[in-house]
Short mmCIF file of C-alpha atoms in Angstrom, two decimals:
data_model
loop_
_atom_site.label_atom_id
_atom_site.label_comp_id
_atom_site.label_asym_id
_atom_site.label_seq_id
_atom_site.Cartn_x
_atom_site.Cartn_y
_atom_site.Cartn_z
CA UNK A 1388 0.00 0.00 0.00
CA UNK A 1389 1.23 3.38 -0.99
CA UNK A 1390 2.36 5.50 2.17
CA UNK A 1391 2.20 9.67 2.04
CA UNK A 1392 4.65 11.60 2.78
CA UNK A 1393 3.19 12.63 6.32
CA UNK A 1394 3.23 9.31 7.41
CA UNK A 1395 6.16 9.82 9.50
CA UNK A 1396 4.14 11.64 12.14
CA UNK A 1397 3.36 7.66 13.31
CA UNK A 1398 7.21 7.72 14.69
CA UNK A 1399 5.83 10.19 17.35
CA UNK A 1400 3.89 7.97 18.83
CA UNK A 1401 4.74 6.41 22.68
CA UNK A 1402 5.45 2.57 22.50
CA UNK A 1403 3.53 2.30 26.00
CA UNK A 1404 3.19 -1.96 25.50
CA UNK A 1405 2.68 -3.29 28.61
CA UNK A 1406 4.90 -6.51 29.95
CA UNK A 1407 4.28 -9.71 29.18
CA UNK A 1408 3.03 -12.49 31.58
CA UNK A 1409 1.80 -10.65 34.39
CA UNK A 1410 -2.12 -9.77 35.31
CA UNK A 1411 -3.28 -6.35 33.99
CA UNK A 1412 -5.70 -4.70 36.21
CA UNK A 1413 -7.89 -1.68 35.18
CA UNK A 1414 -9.67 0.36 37.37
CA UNK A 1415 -12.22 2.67 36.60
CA UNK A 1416 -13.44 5.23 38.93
CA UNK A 1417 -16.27 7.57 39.08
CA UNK A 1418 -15.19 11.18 37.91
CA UNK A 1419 -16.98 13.80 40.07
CA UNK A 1420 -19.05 11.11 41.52
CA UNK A 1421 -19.69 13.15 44.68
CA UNK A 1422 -21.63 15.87 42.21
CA UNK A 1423 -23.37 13.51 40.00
CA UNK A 1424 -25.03 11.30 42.88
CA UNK A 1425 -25.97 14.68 44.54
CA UNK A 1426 -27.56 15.80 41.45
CA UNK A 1427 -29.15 12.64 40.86
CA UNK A 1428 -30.76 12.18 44.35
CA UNK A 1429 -28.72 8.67 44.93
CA UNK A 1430 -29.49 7.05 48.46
CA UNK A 1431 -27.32 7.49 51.10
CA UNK A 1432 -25.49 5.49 52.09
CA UNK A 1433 -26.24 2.97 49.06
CA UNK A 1434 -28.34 3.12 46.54
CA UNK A 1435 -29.05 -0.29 44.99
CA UNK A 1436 -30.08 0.67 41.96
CA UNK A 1437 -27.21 2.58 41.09
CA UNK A 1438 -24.79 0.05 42.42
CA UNK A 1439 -27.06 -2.76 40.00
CA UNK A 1440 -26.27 -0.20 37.21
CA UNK A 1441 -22.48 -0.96 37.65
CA UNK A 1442 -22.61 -4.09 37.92
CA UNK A 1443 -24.63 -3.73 34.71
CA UNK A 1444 -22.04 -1.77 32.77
CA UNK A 1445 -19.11 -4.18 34.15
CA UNK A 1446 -21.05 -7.49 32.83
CA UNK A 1447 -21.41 -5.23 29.46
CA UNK A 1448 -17.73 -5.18 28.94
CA UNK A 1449 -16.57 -8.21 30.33
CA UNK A 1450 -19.02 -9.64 28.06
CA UNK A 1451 -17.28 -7.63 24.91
CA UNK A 1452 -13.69 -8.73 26.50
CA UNK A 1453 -13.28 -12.09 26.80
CA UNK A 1454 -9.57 -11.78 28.21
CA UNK A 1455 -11.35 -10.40 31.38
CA UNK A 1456 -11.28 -13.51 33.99
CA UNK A 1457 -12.80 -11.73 37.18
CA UNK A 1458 -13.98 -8.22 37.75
CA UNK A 1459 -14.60 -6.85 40.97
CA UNK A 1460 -16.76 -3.50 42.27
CA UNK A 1461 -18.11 -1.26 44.95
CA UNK A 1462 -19.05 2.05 45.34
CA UNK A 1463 -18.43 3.64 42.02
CA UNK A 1464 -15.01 1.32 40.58
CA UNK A 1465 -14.79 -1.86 38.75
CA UNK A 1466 -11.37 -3.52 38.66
CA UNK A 1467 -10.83 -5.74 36.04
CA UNK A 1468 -8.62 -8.37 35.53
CA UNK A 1469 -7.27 -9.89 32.06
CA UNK A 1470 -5.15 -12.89 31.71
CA UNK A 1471 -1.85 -12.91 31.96
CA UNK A 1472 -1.35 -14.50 28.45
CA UNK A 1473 -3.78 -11.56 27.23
CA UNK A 1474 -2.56 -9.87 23.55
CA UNK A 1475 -5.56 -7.19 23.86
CA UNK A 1476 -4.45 -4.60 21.59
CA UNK A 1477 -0.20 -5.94 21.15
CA UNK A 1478 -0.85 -5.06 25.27
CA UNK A 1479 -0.86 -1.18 24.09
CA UNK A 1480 -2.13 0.85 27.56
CA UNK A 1481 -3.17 3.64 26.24
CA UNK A 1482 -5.92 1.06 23.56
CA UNK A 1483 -6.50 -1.15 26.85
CA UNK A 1484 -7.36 1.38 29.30
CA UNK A 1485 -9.22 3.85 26.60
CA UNK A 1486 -10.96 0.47 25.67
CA UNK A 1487 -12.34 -0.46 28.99
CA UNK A 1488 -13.39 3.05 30.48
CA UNK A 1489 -15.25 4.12 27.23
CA UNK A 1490 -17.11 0.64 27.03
CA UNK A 1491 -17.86 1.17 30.77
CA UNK A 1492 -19.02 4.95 30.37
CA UNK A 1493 -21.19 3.55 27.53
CA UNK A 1494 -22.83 0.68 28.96
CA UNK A 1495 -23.64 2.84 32.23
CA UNK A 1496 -25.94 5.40 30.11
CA UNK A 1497 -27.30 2.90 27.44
CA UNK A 1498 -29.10 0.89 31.14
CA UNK A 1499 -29.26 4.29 32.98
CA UNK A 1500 -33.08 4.16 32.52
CA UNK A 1501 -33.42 0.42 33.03
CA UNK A 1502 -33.08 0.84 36.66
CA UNK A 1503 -32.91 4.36 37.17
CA UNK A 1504 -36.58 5.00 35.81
CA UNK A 1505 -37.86 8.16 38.08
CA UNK A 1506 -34.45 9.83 37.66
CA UNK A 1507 -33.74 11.36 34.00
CA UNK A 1508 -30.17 11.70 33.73
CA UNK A 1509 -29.17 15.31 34.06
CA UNK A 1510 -25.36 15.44 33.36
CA UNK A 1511 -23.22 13.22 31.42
CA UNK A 1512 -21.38 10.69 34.09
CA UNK A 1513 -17.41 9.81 33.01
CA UNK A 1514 -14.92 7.50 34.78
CA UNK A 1515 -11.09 7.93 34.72
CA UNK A 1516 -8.88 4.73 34.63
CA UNK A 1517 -5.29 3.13 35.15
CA UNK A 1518 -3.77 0.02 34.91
CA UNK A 1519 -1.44 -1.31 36.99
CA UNK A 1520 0.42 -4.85 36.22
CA UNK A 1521 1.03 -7.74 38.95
CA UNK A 1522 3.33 -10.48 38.48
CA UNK A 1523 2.63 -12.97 41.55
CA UNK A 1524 -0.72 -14.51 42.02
CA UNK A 1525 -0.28 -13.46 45.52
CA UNK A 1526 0.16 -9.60 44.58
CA UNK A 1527 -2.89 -9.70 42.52
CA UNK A 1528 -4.75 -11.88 45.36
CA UNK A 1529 -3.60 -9.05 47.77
CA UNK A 1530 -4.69 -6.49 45.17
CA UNK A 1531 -8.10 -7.63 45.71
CA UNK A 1532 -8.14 -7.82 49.29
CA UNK A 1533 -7.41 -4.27 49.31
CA UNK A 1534 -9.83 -3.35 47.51
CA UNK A 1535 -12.64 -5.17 49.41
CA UNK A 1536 -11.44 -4.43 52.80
CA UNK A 1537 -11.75 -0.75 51.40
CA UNK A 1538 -15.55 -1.55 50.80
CA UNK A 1539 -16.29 -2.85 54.33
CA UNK A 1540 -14.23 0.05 55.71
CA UNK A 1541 -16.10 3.00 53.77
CA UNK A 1542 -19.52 1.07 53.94
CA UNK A 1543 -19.08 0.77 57.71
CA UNK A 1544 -18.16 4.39 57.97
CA UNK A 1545 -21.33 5.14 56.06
CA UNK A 1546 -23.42 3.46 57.47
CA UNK A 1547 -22.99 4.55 60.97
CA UNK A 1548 -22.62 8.47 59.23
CA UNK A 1549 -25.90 8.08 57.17
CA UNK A 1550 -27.89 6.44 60.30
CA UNK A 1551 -26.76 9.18 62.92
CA UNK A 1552 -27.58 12.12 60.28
CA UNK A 1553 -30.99 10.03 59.15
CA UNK A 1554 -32.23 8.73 62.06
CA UNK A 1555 -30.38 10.47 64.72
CA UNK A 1556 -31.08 14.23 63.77
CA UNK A 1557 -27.24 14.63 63.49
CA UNK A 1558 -25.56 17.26 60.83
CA UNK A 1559 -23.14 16.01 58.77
CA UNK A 1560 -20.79 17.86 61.20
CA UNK A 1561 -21.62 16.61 64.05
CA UNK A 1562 -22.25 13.08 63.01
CA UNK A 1563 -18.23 13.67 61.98
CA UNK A 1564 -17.04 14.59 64.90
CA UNK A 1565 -18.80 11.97 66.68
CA UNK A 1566 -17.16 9.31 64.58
CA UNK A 1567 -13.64 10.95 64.77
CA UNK A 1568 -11.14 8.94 66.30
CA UNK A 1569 -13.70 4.97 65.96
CA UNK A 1570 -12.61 1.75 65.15
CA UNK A 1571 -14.84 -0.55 63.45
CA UNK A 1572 -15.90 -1.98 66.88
CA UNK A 1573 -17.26 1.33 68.14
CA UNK A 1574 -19.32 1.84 65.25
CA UNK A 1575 -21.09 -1.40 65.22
CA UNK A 1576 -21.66 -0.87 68.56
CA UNK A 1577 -23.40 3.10 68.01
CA UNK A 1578 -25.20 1.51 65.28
CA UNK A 1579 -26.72 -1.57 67.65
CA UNK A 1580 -26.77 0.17 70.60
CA UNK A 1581 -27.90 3.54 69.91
CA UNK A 1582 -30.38 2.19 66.43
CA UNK A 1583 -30.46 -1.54 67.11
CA UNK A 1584 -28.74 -2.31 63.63
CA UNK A 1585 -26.99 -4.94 63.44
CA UNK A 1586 -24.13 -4.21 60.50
CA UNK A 1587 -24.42 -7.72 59.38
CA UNK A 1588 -27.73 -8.01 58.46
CA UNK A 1589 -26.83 -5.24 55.84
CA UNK A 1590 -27.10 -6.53 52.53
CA UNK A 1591 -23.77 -8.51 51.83
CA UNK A 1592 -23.02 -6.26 48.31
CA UNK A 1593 -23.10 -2.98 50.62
CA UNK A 1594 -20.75 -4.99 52.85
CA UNK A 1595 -18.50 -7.54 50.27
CA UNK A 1596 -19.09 -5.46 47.28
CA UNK A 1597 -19.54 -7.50 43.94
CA UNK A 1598 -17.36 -10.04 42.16
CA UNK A 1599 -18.06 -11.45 38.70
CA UNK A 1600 -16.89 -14.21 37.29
CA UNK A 1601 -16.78 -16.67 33.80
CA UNK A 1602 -19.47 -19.86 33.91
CA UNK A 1603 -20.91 -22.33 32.13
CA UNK A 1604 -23.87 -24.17 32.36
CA UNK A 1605 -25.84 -26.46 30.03
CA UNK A 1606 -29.14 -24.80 28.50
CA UNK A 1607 -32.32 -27.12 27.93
CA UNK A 1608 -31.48 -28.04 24.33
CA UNK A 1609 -27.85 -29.59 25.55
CA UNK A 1610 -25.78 -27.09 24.99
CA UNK A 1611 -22.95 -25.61 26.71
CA UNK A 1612 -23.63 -21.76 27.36
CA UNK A 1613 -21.32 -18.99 28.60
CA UNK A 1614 -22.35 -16.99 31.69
CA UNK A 1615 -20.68 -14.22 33.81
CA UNK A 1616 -22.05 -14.67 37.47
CA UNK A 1617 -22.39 -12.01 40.02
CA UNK A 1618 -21.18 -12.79 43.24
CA UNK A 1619 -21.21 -11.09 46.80
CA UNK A 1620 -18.84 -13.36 48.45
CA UNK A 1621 -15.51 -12.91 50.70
CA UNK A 1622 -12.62 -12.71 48.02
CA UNK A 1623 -10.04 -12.27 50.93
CA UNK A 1624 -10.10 -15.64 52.27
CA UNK A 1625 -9.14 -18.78 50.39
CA UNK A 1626 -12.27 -20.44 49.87
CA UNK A 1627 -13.17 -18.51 47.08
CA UNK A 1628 -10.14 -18.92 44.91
CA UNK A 1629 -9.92 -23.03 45.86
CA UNK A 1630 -13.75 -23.17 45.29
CA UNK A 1631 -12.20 -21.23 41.38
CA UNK A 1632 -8.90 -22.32 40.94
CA UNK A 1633 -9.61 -21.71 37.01
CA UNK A 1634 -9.64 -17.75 37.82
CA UNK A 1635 -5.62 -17.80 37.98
CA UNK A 1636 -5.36 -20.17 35.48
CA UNK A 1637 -3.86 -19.47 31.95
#
C-alpha cells in the first residue's frame, strides 16, 4: 500500500506496550461522583439501583472482553482483571485502558433508565482509569483484598454516618465529629446500641461489594452456554479462589 509523505508523524507515537506475563488490572473510577449522585438524588449510604447499574455496565464489557477472567466493584469502581497471556491490543495501555473506560461509560448510560426509571439523567457521568500490572498470584490476590477491605471500611463508615444524620437528627458535622477517632468496633456498637442495627444483616453487596466471574452451564437443548455470574462473596479468604482455581489459570 502506498504511504504519504506525512506518514512519519506515526514515529511520534509512545510505544507504551505493557509486559508480558503478568495480570493487567484496570480500574475505573467515578469522575466527580460526589456531584453527579448529589444531582441525581442517589441514596445514602447505598443506593441499589445505582450500584445494580455498575454491575450492569461491568457485565457489558466483560461480556465484549473475553480476556477479562474476574472483575470486581463497589461504590463507584470496577477492577478488572485480564489474563496474563492476554494480547488485547499488542498489550498497548493507552488502547487497553481507553478500551475499557469508554465501554464502561457507555454501557452505564445505554441501562441508565433500566433501573434508574424516576431519575432522567441530568449530566453526562465519566470515569477515569489506570492500569497497573502484577506479576505474583499473591500480589494480585492481595490487590483484591485491598480493595474489598476498602468496601467494608467506607460502607461501615457510612453506614454509621448516614444512620446518625438520618435517624439520629445529626448534621453532617456533628455526626463527623462523633465518629472521629472509631474503630470498626465502636461503630457497630453506636449503630446496635444507639439504632439496634446490626451491621451484618446489611445486605452482603453494601458490605462484600460484587465479584463477577466466567461460567458455564448447560441450556435445555444440551448445549454448553457462557455466563458471567455475580457474586457477593468474601474474596479475601481462600475459599473462594480453591472453590475457582480456574480464575488464575492461563
Amino acid at each position: 500500500m502506498a504511504k504519504s509523505k506525512y506518514e512519519y508523524v506515526r514515529l511520534y507515537e509512545l510505544d507504551d506496550k505493557l509486559l508480558k506475563n503478568v495480570w493487567m488490572v484496570v480500574r475505573i473510577d467515578g469522575k466527580g461522583f460526589h456531584k453527579f449522585t448529589a444531582q441525581h438524588n442517589f441514596k445514602k449510604p447505598n443506593d441499589l439501583s445505582a450500584l445494580l447499574l455498575m454491575n450492569t455496565a461491568a457485565k457489558g464489557v466483560m461480556s465484549e472482553l473475553q480476556d477479562i477472567i474476574i472483575s470486581y466493584g463497589q461504590s463507584d469502581e470496577y477492577s478488572f482483571v485480564f489474563k496474563r497471556s492476554s494480547t488485547l491490543y499488542g498489550r498497548r495501555s493507552s488502547k487497553i485502558i481507553s478500551t475499557v473506560v469508554s465501554m464502561f461509560t457507555s454501557h452505564y448510560v445505554f441501562n441508565w433508565s433500566n433501573f434508574m426509571k424516576d431519575t432522567p439523567l441530568l449530566t453526562p457521568p465519566s470515569f477515569d482509569a489506570r492500569v497497573v500490572l502484577y506479576p505474583t498470584e499473591r500480589d494480585l490476590r492481595n490487590y483484591l483484598s485491598w480493595r474489598q477491605a476498602d468496601c467494608h471500611i467506607n460502607n461501615l463508615y457510612n453506614t454509621t454516618f448516614w444512620t446518625l444524620v438520618q435517624e439520629g437528627s445529626l448534621t453532617p458535622s456533628q455526626a463527623e465529629k462523633k465518629l472521629s477517632g472509631t474503630v470498626s468496633m465502636d461503630k457497630n456498637e453506636i449503630l446496635f446500641s444507639e439504632f439496634n442495627v446490626n451491621y451484618n444483616n446489611e445486605l452482603r453487596m453494601y458490605r462484600k461489594g460484587t465479584t463477577l466471574i466466567r461460567s458455564c452451564f448447560v441450556d435445555d437443548k444440551g448445549r454448553t452456554r457462557k455466563d458471567i455470574d455475580v457474586l457477593d462473596c468474601d474474596i479475601i479468604g481462600d475459599e473462594f479462589w480453591q472453590q475457582h482455581p480456574e480464575i488464575l489459570l492461563d
